[in-house]
CSV table of C-alpha atoms and ligand atoms in Angstrom, one decimal:
chain,number,residue,atom,x,y,z
A,638,MET,CA,57.5,108.4,130.9
A,639,LYS,CA,54.5,110.5,132.5
A,640,THR,CA,54.3,113.9,131.3
A,641,LYS,CA,51.5,116.5,132.0
A,642,ALA,CA,49.0,117.4,129.5
A,643,TYR,CA,45.9,119.1,128.7
A,644,GLY,CA,43.1,117.2,127.1
A,645,ALA,CA,39.3,116.0,126.9
A,646,HIS,CA,38.0,112.6,128.2
A,647,ALA,CA,34.8,112.7,126.1
A,648,SER,CA,32.9,115.2,123.2
A,649,ASN,CA,31.2,116.8,125.9
A,650,LYS,CA,33.3,117.4,128.9
A,651,PRO,CA,35.7,120.6,129.0
A,652,LEU,CA,39.4,119.8,128.8
A,653,GLU,CA,41.1,119.3,132.0
A,654,ALA,CA,44.9,118.7,133.6
A,655,MET,CA,46.1,114.8,132.6
A,656,ASP,CA,48.8,112.7,132.7
A,657,ILE,CA,49.8,111.0,129.9
A,658,GLU,CA,52.6,108.8,128.9
A,659,ARG,CA,55.1,109.1,126.3
A,660,ARG,CA,57.5,106.3,125.2
A,661,GLN,CA,61.1,106.0,125.8
A,662,PRO,CA,62.8,107.6,123.3
A,663,GLY,CA,64.2,104.9,120.6
A,664,SER,CA,67.1,105.1,118.4
A,665,HIS,CA,65.7,107.4,115.9
A,666,ASP,CA,63.6,109.3,118.2
A,667,VAL,CA,63.7,112.9,119.6
A,668,GLN,CA,62.2,113.8,122.7
A,669,ILE,CA,60.9,117.3,123.0
A,670,ASP,CA,60.1,119.7,125.9
A,671,ILE,CA,57.2,121.9,124.5
A,672,ALA,CA,57.7,125.5,124.9
A,673,TYR,CA,54.6,126.3,123.1
A,674,CYS,CA,51.8,125.1,121.2
A,675,GLY,CA,49.4,126.9,118.8
A,676,VAL,CA,45.8,126.4,118.9
A,677,CYS,CA,44.2,125.1,115.4
A,678,HIS,CA,40.5,125.0,114.4
A,679,SER,CA,41.3,121.2,113.9
A,680,ASP,CA,42.2,120.9,117.4
A,681,LEU,CA,38.6,122.3,118.5
A,682,HIS,CA,36.6,120.1,115.8
A,683,THR,CA,38.8,116.9,116.9
A,684,VAL,CA,38.3,117.3,120.7
A,685,ARG,CA,34.2,117.9,120.6
A,686,SER,CA,34.3,115.3,117.9
A,687,GLU,CA,32.6,117.3,115.2
A,688,TRP,CA,34.3,115.3,112.3
A,689,ALA,CA,33.6,112.2,114.5
A,690,GLY,CA,36.2,109.5,115.1
A,691,THR,CA,38.0,110.9,117.6
A,692,LEU,CA,39.7,109.0,120.3
A,693,TYR,CA,39.8,109.5,124.0
A,694,PRO,CA,41.3,110.6,126.0
A,695,CYS,CA,42.5,113.2,123.4
A,696,VAL,CA,45.2,115.9,123.6
A,697,PRO,CA,44.9,118.4,120.9
A,698,GLY,CA,47.8,120.3,119.2
A,699,HIS,CA,50.2,120.1,115.9
A,700,GLU,CA,51.6,123.8,116.1
A,701,ILE,CA,54.4,122.3,118.4
A,702,VAL,CA,58.0,124.4,119.6
A,703,GLY,CA,60.2,123.7,122.0
A,704,HIS,CA,63.7,122.3,122.7
A,705,VAL,CA,65.0,118.7,122.5
A,706,SER,CA,65.9,117.1,126.1
A,707,ALA,CA,66.9,113.7,124.6
A,708,VAL,CA,67.9,111.6,121.4
A,709,GLY,CA,68.2,108.3,120.3
A,710,SER,CA,71.6,106.8,119.3
A,711,GLU,CA,71.1,106.9,116.1
A,712,VAL,CA,69.8,110.6,115.7
A,713,THR,CA,72.5,112.8,114.1
A,714,GLY,CA,70.4,115.5,112.8
A,715,PHE,CA,69.5,117.1,116.4
A,716,LYS,CA,71.5,117.2,119.5
A,717,VAL,CA,69.8,118.4,123.3
A,718,GLY,CA,69.1,122.0,123.5
A,719,ASP,CA,68.4,122.5,119.9
A,720,THR,CA,65.3,124.5,118.9
A,721,VAL,CA,62.7,122.3,117.2
A,722,GLY,CA,59.2,121.8,115.9
A,723,VAL,CA,56.6,119.4,115.0
A,724,GLY,CA,53.6,120.0,112.8
A,725,CYS,CA,50.5,117.8,111.7
A,726,LEU,CA,52.2,114.7,111.0
A,727,VAL,CA,54.5,112.2,113.3
A,728,ASP,CA,54.8,109.3,110.8
A,729,SER,CA,54.2,108.2,107.5
A,730,CYS,CA,54.7,104.6,105.6
A,731,GLN,CA,58.0,105.7,104.0
A,732,HIS,CA,57.8,103.7,100.8
A,733,CYS,CA,54.6,104.7,98.9
A,734,ALA,CA,55.4,107.3,95.8
A,735,SER,CA,54.2,110.4,97.7
A,736,CYS,CA,56.4,109.7,100.8
A,737,GLY,CA,59.3,108.7,98.1
A,738,GLU,CA,58.6,112.5,96.5
A,739,GLY,CA,58.6,114.2,100.4
A,740,LEU,CA,54.9,114.6,100.2
A,741,GLU,CA,54.2,112.8,103.4
A,742,GLN,CA,50.6,114.3,103.6
A,743,PHE,CA,49.5,112.4,101.0
A,744,CYS,CA,50.8,109.3,102.2
A,745,GLU,CA,49.2,106.4,100.2
A,746,ASN,CA,48.9,104.3,103.4
A,747,GLY,CA,47.8,107.0,105.6
A,748,PHE,CA,49.9,109.5,107.4
A,749,THR,CA,49.7,109.5,111.3
A,750,GLY,CA,48.9,112.6,112.6
A,751,THR,CA,50.2,114.5,115.7
A,752,TYR,CA,46.9,113.6,117.5
A,753,ASN,CA,43.9,111.4,117.4
A,754,GLY,CA,46.4,109.0,115.0
A,755,LYS,CA,47.1,105.1,115.2
A,756,THR,CA,50.0,104.1,117.0
A,757,PRO,CA,51.6,101.2,119.0
A,758,ASP,CA,52.4,103.8,121.8
A,759,ALA,CA,49.6,103.6,124.7
A,760,PRO,CA,46.6,104.4,124.5
A,761,GLY,CA,47.0,103.2,120.8
A,762,HIS,CA,46.1,106.9,119.3
A,763,THR,CA,48.6,109.7,119.2
A,764,LEU,CA,48.2,112.5,121.5
A,765,GLY,CA,49.2,116.1,120.5
A,766,GLY,CA,51.1,119.2,121.6
A,767,TYR,CA,49.0,120.3,124.8
A,768,SER,CA,51.4,118.6,127.0
A,769,GLN,CA,54.8,119.0,128.5
A,770,GLN,CA,56.9,116.7,126.5
A,771,ILE,CA,56.6,114.6,123.2
A,772,VAL,CA,58.6,111.9,121.6
A,773,VAL,CA,58.7,112.0,117.8
A,774,SER,CA,60.7,110.1,114.9
A,775,ASP,CA,64.0,112.4,113.6
A,776,ARG,CA,62.4,112.5,110.3
A,777,PHE,CA,59.4,114.1,111.3
A,778,VAL,CA,61.4,117.0,113.8
A,779,LEU,CA,61.7,120.5,112.5
A,780,LYS,CA,64.6,122.9,112.8
A,781,ILE,CA,63.6,126.5,113.9
A,782,ARG,CA,65.9,129.2,113.3
A,783,HIS,CA,64.2,132.2,114.3
A,784,PRO,CA,65.4,134.2,117.2
A,785,GLU,CA,64.6,132.3,120.8
A,786,GLU,CA,62.2,135.5,121.7
A,787,GLN,CA,60.3,134.8,118.7
A,788,LEU,CA,59.4,131.2,119.3
A,789,ALA,CA,56.0,131.3,120.7
A,790,ALA,CA,54.8,133.1,117.5
A,791,VAL,CA,56.6,130.4,115.3
A,792,ALA,CA,54.4,127.8,116.6
A,793,PRO,CA,51.5,128.7,114.4
A,794,LEU,CA,53.8,128.3,111.2
A,795,LEU,CA,53.6,124.6,111.7
A,796,CYS,CA,50.2,124.1,110.4
A,797,ALA,CA,48.7,127.9,109.5
A,798,GLY,CA,51.9,128.7,107.9
A,799,ILE,CA,52.7,125.4,105.9
A,800,THR,CA,48.8,125.3,104.7
A,801,THR,CA,49.1,128.6,103.1
A,802,TYR,CA,52.8,128.4,102.0
A,803,SER,CA,52.5,125.3,100.3
A,804,PRO,CA,49.7,126.2,97.5
A,805,LEU,CA,51.2,129.6,97.1
A,806,ARG,CA,54.4,127.8,96.1
A,807,HIS,CA,52.6,125.0,94.0
A,808,TRP,CA,50.5,127.6,92.1
A,809,GLY,CA,53.9,129.9,91.7
A,810,ALA,CA,53.0,132.8,93.9
A,811,GLY,CA,55.8,135.5,92.9
A,812,PRO,CA,56.6,138.8,91.4
A,813,GLY,CA,54.5,139.8,88.5
A,814,LYS,CA,51.5,137.6,89.9
A,815,LYS,CA,48.3,138.8,91.3
A,816,VAL,CA,47.3,136.7,94.1
A,817,GLY,CA,44.4,136.9,96.4
A,818,ILE,CA,43.8,135.8,99.7
A,819,VAL,CA,40.1,135.0,101.1
A,820,GLY,CA,39.5,135.2,104.7
A,821,ILE,CA,42.1,137.3,107.6
A,822,GLY,CA,41.8,134.4,110.2
A,823,GLY,CA,44.7,132.3,111.2
A,824,LEU,CA,45.1,131.1,107.9
A,825,GLY,CA,44.5,134.0,106.0
A,826,HIS,CA,46.6,136.4,108.0
A,827,MET,CA,49.5,133.9,107.3
A,828,GLY,CA,48.7,133.9,103.4
A,829,ILE,CA,49.0,137.5,103.3
A,830,LYS,CA,52.4,137.9,104.9
A,831,LEU,CA,53.7,134.8,102.8
A,832,ALA,CA,52.2,136.0,99.5
A,833,HIS,CA,53.9,139.4,100.0
A,834,ALA,CA,57.1,138.3,100.9
A,835,MET,CA,57.0,136.1,98.1
A,836,GLY,CA,56.7,139.0,95.9
A,837,ALA,CA,53.0,138.6,94.5
A,838,HIS,CA,50.9,141.5,94.0
A,839,THR,CA,48.6,140.5,97.1
A,840,VAL,CA,45.2,141.4,97.6
A,841,ALA,CA,43.0,140.2,100.6
A,842,PHE,CA,39.2,139.7,100.4
A,843,THR,CA,37.0,140.1,103.5
A,844,THR,CA,33.5,140.4,104.5
A,845,SER,CA,34.6,143.1,107.0
A,846,GLU,CA,35.4,146.8,106.6
A,847,SER,CA,36.7,146.8,110.4
A,848,LYS,CA,39.8,144.2,109.0
A,849,ARG,CA,40.7,146.8,106.2
A,850,GLN,CA,43.5,148.4,108.0
A,851,ASP,CA,44.9,144.9,109.1
A,852,ALA,CA,45.0,143.4,106.0
A,853,LEU,CA,47.1,146.3,104.9
A,854,ASP,CA,49.4,145.8,107.9
A,855,LEU,CA,49.7,142.5,107.5
A,856,GLY,CA,51.1,143.0,103.9
A,857,ALA,CA,48.2,143.3,101.5
A,858,ASP,CA,48.7,145.7,98.4
A,859,GLU,CA,44.6,146.0,98.3
A,860,VAL,CA,42.0,145.2,100.0
A,861,VAL,CA,38.5,144.1,98.6
A,862,ILE,CA,35.3,144.0,100.5
A,863,SER,CA,33.7,140.8,99.2
A,864,LYS,CA,30.1,141.8,100.0
A,865,ASP,CA,30.5,144.9,97.6
A,866,PRO,CA,29.5,143.7,94.2
A,867,ASP,CA,31.1,146.7,92.5
A,868,ASP,CA,34.4,146.0,94.3
A,869,MET,CA,34.3,142.6,93.2
A,870,ALA,CA,33.6,143.2,89.8
A,871,ARG,CA,36.7,145.9,89.3
A,872,HIS,CA,38.9,142.8,89.5
A,873,ALA,CA,37.0,140.3,87.1
A,874,GLY,CA,39.2,138.3,85.2
A,875,SER,CA,42.9,139.5,86.6
A,876,PHE,CA,43.8,137.3,89.2
A,877,ASP,CA,46.4,134.1,88.4
A,878,PHE,CA,45.9,132.4,91.9
A,879,ILE,CA,43.1,133.1,94.8
A,880,LEU,CA,43.3,131.1,98.0
A,881,ASN,CA,40.7,130.8,99.9
A,882,THR,CA,40.8,129.9,103.6
A,883,VAL,CA,36.8,130.2,104.5
A,884,ALA,CA,35.8,126.8,105.3
A,885,ALA,CA,32.1,128.2,105.6
A,886,SER,CA,29.6,127.4,102.7
A,887,HIS,CA,29.7,130.0,100.3
A,888,ASP,CA,29.3,131.0,96.6
A,889,LEU,CA,32.5,129.9,94.7
A,890,ASP,CA,31.8,131.6,91.5
A,891,ALA,CA,32.2,134.9,93.2
A,892,TYR,CA,36.0,133.9,93.0
A,893,THR,CA,36.3,132.1,90.1
A,894,ARG,CA,35.1,134.8,88.0
A,895,LEU,CA,38.0,137.0,89.1
A,896,LEU,CA,40.5,134.3,87.7
A,897,LYS,CA,42.3,135.2,84.8
A,898,ARG,CA,42.6,132.2,81.8
A,899,ASP,CA,44.4,129.5,83.5
A,900,GLY,CA,43.9,130.8,87.1
A,901,THR,CA,43.2,128.6,90.2
A,902,LEU,CA,41.0,129.0,93.0
A,903,CYS,CA,42.5,126.8,95.7
A,904,LEU,CA,40.5,125.9,98.9
A,905,VAL,CA,42.2,124.4,102.1
A,906,GLY,CA,39.1,124.4,104.4
A,907,VAL,CA,36.3,121.7,104.5
A,908,PRO,CA,33.1,123.0,104.8
A,909,GLU,CA,30.6,121.5,107.4
A,910,HIS,CA,27.6,122.2,104.6
A,911,ALA,CA,28.8,121.7,101.2
A,912,HIS,CA,29.3,124.7,99.0
A,913,PRO,CA,26.7,125.6,96.1
A,914,SER,CA,27.8,123.7,93.1
A,915,PRO,CA,30.1,126.4,91.1
A,916,ASN,CA,29.0,127.5,87.5
A,917,VAL,CA,30.7,125.2,85.0
A,918,GLY,CA,30.8,127.6,82.4
A,919,THR,CA,32.7,130.0,84.4
A,920,LEU,CA,35.4,127.4,84.6
A,921,ILE,CA,35.3,126.3,81.0
A,922,PHE,CA,35.4,129.8,79.2
A,923,GLY,CA,38.7,130.3,80.6
A,924,ARG,CA,40.0,127.0,81.5
A,925,ARG,CA,40.0,127.9,85.0
A,926,SER,CA,40.6,125.4,88.1
A,927,ILE,CA,39.4,124.9,91.5
A,928,ALA,CA,41.8,122.9,93.6
A,929,GLY,CA,42.5,121.8,97.1
A,930,SER,CA,45.5,121.5,98.9
A,931,LEU,CA,46.6,120.1,102.5
A,932,ILE,CA,49.3,121.0,104.8
A,933,GLY,CA,52.6,120.3,103.4
A,934,GLY,CA,55.3,117.5,103.4
A,935,ILE,CA,58.2,117.6,105.8
A,936,ALA,CA,61.1,118.9,103.4
A,937,GLU,CA,58.4,121.7,102.2
A,938,THR,CA,57.6,122.8,106.0
A,939,GLN,CA,61.2,122.9,106.9
A,940,GLU,CA,62.0,125.2,103.7
A,941,MET,CA,58.9,127.4,104.6
A,942,LEU,CA,60.2,128.0,108.4
A,943,ASP,CA,63.7,128.9,106.8
A,944,PHE,CA,61.5,131.2,104.2
A,945,CYS,CA,60.0,132.9,107.6
A,946,ALA,CA,63.4,133.1,109.6
A,947,GLU,CA,64.8,134.8,106.5
A,948,HIS,CA,62.3,137.1,106.0
A,949,GLY,CA,61.3,137.9,109.8
A,950,ILE,CA,58.1,136.4,109.6
A,951,VAL,CA,56.3,134.8,112.4
A,952,ALA,CA,52.2,134.5,113.2
A,953,ASP,CA,50.2,137.1,115.2
A,954,ILE,CA,49.6,135.5,118.2
A,955,GLU,CA,47.9,135.8,121.8
A,956,MET,CA,49.2,133.8,124.4
A,957,ILE,CA,47.1,132.0,126.8
A,958,PRO,CA,47.5,129.1,129.8
A,959,ALA,CA,46.1,125.9,129.0
A,960,GLN,CA,43.4,126.3,131.6
A,961,LYS,CA,42.0,128.9,129.3
A,962,ILE,CA,41.6,126.7,126.6
A,963,ASP,CA,37.9,126.2,126.3
A,964,GLN,CA,37.3,130.0,126.6
A,965,ALA,CA,39.8,130.4,123.6
A,966,TYR,CA,37.5,128.0,121.3
A,967,ASP,CA,34.5,129.9,122.1
A,968,ARG,CA,36.4,133.1,121.0
A,969,MET,CA,37.9,131.0,117.8
A,970,GLN,CA,34.2,130.2,117.1
A,971,ARG,CA,33.2,133.9,116.8
A,972,SER,CA,36.4,134.8,115.0
A,973,ASP,CA,37.3,136.9,118.1
A,974,VAL,CA,41.2,136.5,117.9
A,975,ARG,CA,44.0,138.3,116.3
A,976,TYR,CA,45.1,135.9,114.6
A,977,ARG,CA,46.0,133.0,116.4
A,978,PHE,CA,46.1,131.4,120.3
A,979,VAL,CA,49.1,130.0,121.6
A,980,ILE,CA,49.3,128.0,124.7
A,981,ASP,CA,52.1,128.5,127.0
A,982,ASN,CA,53.0,125.0,127.8
A,983,ALA,CA,55.0,126.4,131.2
A,984,SER,CA,51.2,126.8,132.5
A,985,LEU,CA,51.0,122.7,132.2
A,986,ALA,CA,53.2,122.7,135.4
A,987,ALA,CA,50.6,124.0,137.5
B,1102,LIG,ZN1,45.9,122.8,112.3
B,1103,LIG,ZN1,53.4,106.6,102.5
């Protein structure tokens, strides 16, 4: 089945309209008419081959929402017309220990990413959500319970939402806990909303005084200007957990010092240039940890979507047609978006 898409033929070429092939739905497949697709920093890094290993043509997009347009004969959980989502994963081995625990993102045999992942389907690698339709195994399709008018703003939950929800849950963000969120961008703005909804005392860290009011509006109880040493020092030894969404290389000690005994600083961004080595003494004297976290499994992604529907949480978005994607990437690199671009996939018909 041919479908219209937007992607790149090489790392140095702009994205352009293209026709791609989707497989006919198999017995366990769900075919989705994509309504909207969020734009993640990973899309930009992959399509421009900044992480190496990009296969072309490259069609990015792993924050996918839309409606079921066909189901295979064995599919029982979805029917035509259902509102659904697809995140960063479209397959995994289903038999390793991590898959057995519902942690497909840590599949020991390698998960299949929604784009740039190995697949028997043409052209040999997966093609993502900057397209009119996608066909996905029913195990990797999520139910969306938000009102239909919020659908575009739900899309970023599929990557930015789960990337922040999973560590907040894993490290017990909730009432009585003091939780920091570093960086107020696509990930961080979701982290603030989620930590606040979980009932944690939520502190936003930003380098920019101009984002103070935004952070408060997103649900932060306090805002700390991370460039102000006095402001930082006031919070020394007080945090249970800090979620650091900043991928650029920076001094991690500034945050480990703010942790209580047994507190954890969790990183979710991979820096292009390594962070300076953290001070080991700060970790030892206080049994503090530096940890990492990767998106979330399918069960937890569903839990996150349900939590967000129940609490009325969506991303703050700016909608664009697919034709504006390169300009959107340039603006993302300047952090000039509040806080996530979402493609209106109806624009692909043009
Ligand atoms: Zn992403
Ligand atoms: Zn596995």
